mmCIF file of C-alpha atoms in Angstrom:
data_model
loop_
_atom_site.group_PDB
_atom_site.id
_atom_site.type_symbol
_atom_site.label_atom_id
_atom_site.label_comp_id
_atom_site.label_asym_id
_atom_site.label_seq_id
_atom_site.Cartn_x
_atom_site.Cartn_y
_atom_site.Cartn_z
ATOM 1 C CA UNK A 161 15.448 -18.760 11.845
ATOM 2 C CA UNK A 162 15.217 -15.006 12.268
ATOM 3 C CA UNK A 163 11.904 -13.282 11.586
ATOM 4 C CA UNK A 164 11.508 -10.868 9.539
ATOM 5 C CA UNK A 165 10.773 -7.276 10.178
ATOM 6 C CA UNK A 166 10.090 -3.901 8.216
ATOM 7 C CA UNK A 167 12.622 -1.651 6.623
ATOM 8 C CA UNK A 168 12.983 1.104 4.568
ATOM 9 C CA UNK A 169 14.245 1.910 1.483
ATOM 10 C CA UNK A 170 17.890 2.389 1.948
ATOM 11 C CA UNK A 171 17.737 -0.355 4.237
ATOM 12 C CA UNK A 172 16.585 -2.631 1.482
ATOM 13 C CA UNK A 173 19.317 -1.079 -0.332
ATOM 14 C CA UNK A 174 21.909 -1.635 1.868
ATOM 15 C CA UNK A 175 21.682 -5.225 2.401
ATOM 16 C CA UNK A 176 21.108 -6.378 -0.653
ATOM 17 C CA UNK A 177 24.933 -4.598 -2.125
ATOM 18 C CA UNK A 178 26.021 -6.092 1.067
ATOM 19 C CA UNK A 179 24.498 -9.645 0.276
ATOM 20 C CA UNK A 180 25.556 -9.386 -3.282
ATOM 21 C CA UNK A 181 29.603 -7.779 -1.752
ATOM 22 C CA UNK A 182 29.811 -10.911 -0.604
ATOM 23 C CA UNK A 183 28.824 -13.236 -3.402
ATOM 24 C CA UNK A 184 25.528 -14.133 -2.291
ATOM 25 C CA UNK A 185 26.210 -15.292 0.890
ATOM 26 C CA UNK A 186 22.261 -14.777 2.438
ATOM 27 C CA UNK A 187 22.867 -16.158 5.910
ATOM 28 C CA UNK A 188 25.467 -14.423 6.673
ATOM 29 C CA UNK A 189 23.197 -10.954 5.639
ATOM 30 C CA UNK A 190 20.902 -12.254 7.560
ATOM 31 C CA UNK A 191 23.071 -12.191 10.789
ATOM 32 C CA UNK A 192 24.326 -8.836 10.431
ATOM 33 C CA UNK A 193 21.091 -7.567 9.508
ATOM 34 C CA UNK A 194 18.765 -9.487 11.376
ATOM 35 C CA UNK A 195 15.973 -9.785 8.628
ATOM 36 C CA UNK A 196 14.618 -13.227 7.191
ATOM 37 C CA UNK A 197 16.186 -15.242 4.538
ATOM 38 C CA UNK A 198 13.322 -14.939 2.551
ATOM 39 C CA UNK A 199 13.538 -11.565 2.569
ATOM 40 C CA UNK A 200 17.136 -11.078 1.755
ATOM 41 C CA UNK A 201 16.520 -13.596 -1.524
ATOM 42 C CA UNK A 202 13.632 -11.750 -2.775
ATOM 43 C CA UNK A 203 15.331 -8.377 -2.515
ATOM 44 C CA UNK A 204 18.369 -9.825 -4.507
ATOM 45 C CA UNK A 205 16.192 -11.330 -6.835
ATOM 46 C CA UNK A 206 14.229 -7.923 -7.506
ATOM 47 C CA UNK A 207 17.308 -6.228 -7.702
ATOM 48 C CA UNK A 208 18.597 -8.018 -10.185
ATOM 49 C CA UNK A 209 15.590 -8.441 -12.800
ATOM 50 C CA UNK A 210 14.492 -4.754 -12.303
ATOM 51 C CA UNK A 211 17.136 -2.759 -10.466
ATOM 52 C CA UNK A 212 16.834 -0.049 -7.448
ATOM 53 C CA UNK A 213 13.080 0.979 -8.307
ATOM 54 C CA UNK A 214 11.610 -2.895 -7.574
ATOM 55 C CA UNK A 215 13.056 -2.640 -3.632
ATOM 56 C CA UNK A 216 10.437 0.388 -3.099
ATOM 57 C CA UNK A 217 7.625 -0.576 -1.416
ATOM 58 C CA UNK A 218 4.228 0.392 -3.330
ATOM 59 C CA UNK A 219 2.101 -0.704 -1.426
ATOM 60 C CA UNK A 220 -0.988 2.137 -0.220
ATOM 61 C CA UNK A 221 0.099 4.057 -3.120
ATOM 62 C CA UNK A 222 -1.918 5.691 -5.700
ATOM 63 C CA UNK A 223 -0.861 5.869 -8.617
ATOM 64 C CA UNK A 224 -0.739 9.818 -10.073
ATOM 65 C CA UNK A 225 -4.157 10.718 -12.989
ATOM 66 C CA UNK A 226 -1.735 10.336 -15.704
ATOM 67 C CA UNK A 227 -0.601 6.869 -14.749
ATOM 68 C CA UNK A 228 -4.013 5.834 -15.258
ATOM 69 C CA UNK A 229 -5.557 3.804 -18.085
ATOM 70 C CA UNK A 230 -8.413 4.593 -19.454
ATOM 71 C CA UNK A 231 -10.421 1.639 -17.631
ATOM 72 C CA UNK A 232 -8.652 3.173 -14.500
ATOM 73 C CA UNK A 233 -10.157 6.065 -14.661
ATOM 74 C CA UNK A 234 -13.372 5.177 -15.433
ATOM 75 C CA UNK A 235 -13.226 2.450 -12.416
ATOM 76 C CA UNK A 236 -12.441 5.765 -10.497
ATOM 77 C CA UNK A 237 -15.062 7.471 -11.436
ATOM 78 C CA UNK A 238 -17.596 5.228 -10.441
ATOM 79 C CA UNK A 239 -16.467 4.555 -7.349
ATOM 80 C CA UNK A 240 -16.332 8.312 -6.486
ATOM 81 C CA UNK A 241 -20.019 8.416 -7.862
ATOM 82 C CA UNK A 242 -21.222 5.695 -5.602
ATOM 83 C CA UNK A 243 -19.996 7.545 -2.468
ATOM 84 C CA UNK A 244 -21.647 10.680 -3.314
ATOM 85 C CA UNK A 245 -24.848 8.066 -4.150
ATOM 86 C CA UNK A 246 -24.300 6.958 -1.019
ATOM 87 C CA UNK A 247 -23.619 9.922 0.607
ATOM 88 C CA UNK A 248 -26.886 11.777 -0.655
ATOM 89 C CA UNK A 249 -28.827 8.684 0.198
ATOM 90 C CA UNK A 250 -27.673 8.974 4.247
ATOM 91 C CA UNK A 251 -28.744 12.599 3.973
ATOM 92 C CA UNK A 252 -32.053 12.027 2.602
ATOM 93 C CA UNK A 253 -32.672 9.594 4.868
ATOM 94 C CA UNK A 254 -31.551 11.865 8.084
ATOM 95 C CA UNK A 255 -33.683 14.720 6.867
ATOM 96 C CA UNK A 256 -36.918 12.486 6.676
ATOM 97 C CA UNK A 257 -36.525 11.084 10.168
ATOM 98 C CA UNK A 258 -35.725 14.591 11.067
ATOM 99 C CA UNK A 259 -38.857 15.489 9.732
ATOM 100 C CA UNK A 260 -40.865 13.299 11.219
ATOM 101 C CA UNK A 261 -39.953 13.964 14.394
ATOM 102 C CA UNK A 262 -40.720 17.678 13.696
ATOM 103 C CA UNK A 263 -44.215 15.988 12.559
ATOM 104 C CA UNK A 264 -44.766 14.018 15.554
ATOM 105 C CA UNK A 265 -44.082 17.069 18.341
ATOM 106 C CA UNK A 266 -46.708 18.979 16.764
#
């Protein structure tokens, strides 16, 4: 069993016209290749219900403003209001200690 390993894009691209070149035949992709089975069969089967777009990989990408829903950009805002919350909060909290040691030298 060969284990799988990471590719990119065209890679992805050209196994799977490979795998499907010659009818299907996922072991013998997955000699030439050297990638797992399981990877070969998913890629076909992405290829085939959604074409060239479902073999790129999305993951650790955000998504552009205007792909955003509504609730998506509302989640967004939040969270980039709790950081500043948070944010301030650290601050306030260094400035007090900082005073206090001013406090205590005197």
């Amino acid at each position: 069993m060969t284990k799988g390993r990471t590719t990119t894009w065209e890679e992805r691209m050209d196994i799977v016209t490979y795998c499907l070149s010659q009818d299907r035949n996922y072991h013998k992709t997955v000699e030439k290749y050297h990638v797992s089975y399981q990877q070969v069969y998913g890629w076909v089967k992405k290829y085939d219900t959604s074409g060239e777009d479902a073999l790129r990989d999305g993951r650790g990408r955000t998504k552009a403003p205007e792909e955003l829903t509504e609730a998506d950009q509302q989640k967004l805002a939040m969270k980039k209001l709790e950081y500043e919350n948070e944010r301030l909060r650290a601050e306030n909290a260094f400035l007090k200690k900082l005073q206090e040691l001013q406090r205590r030298r005197r």
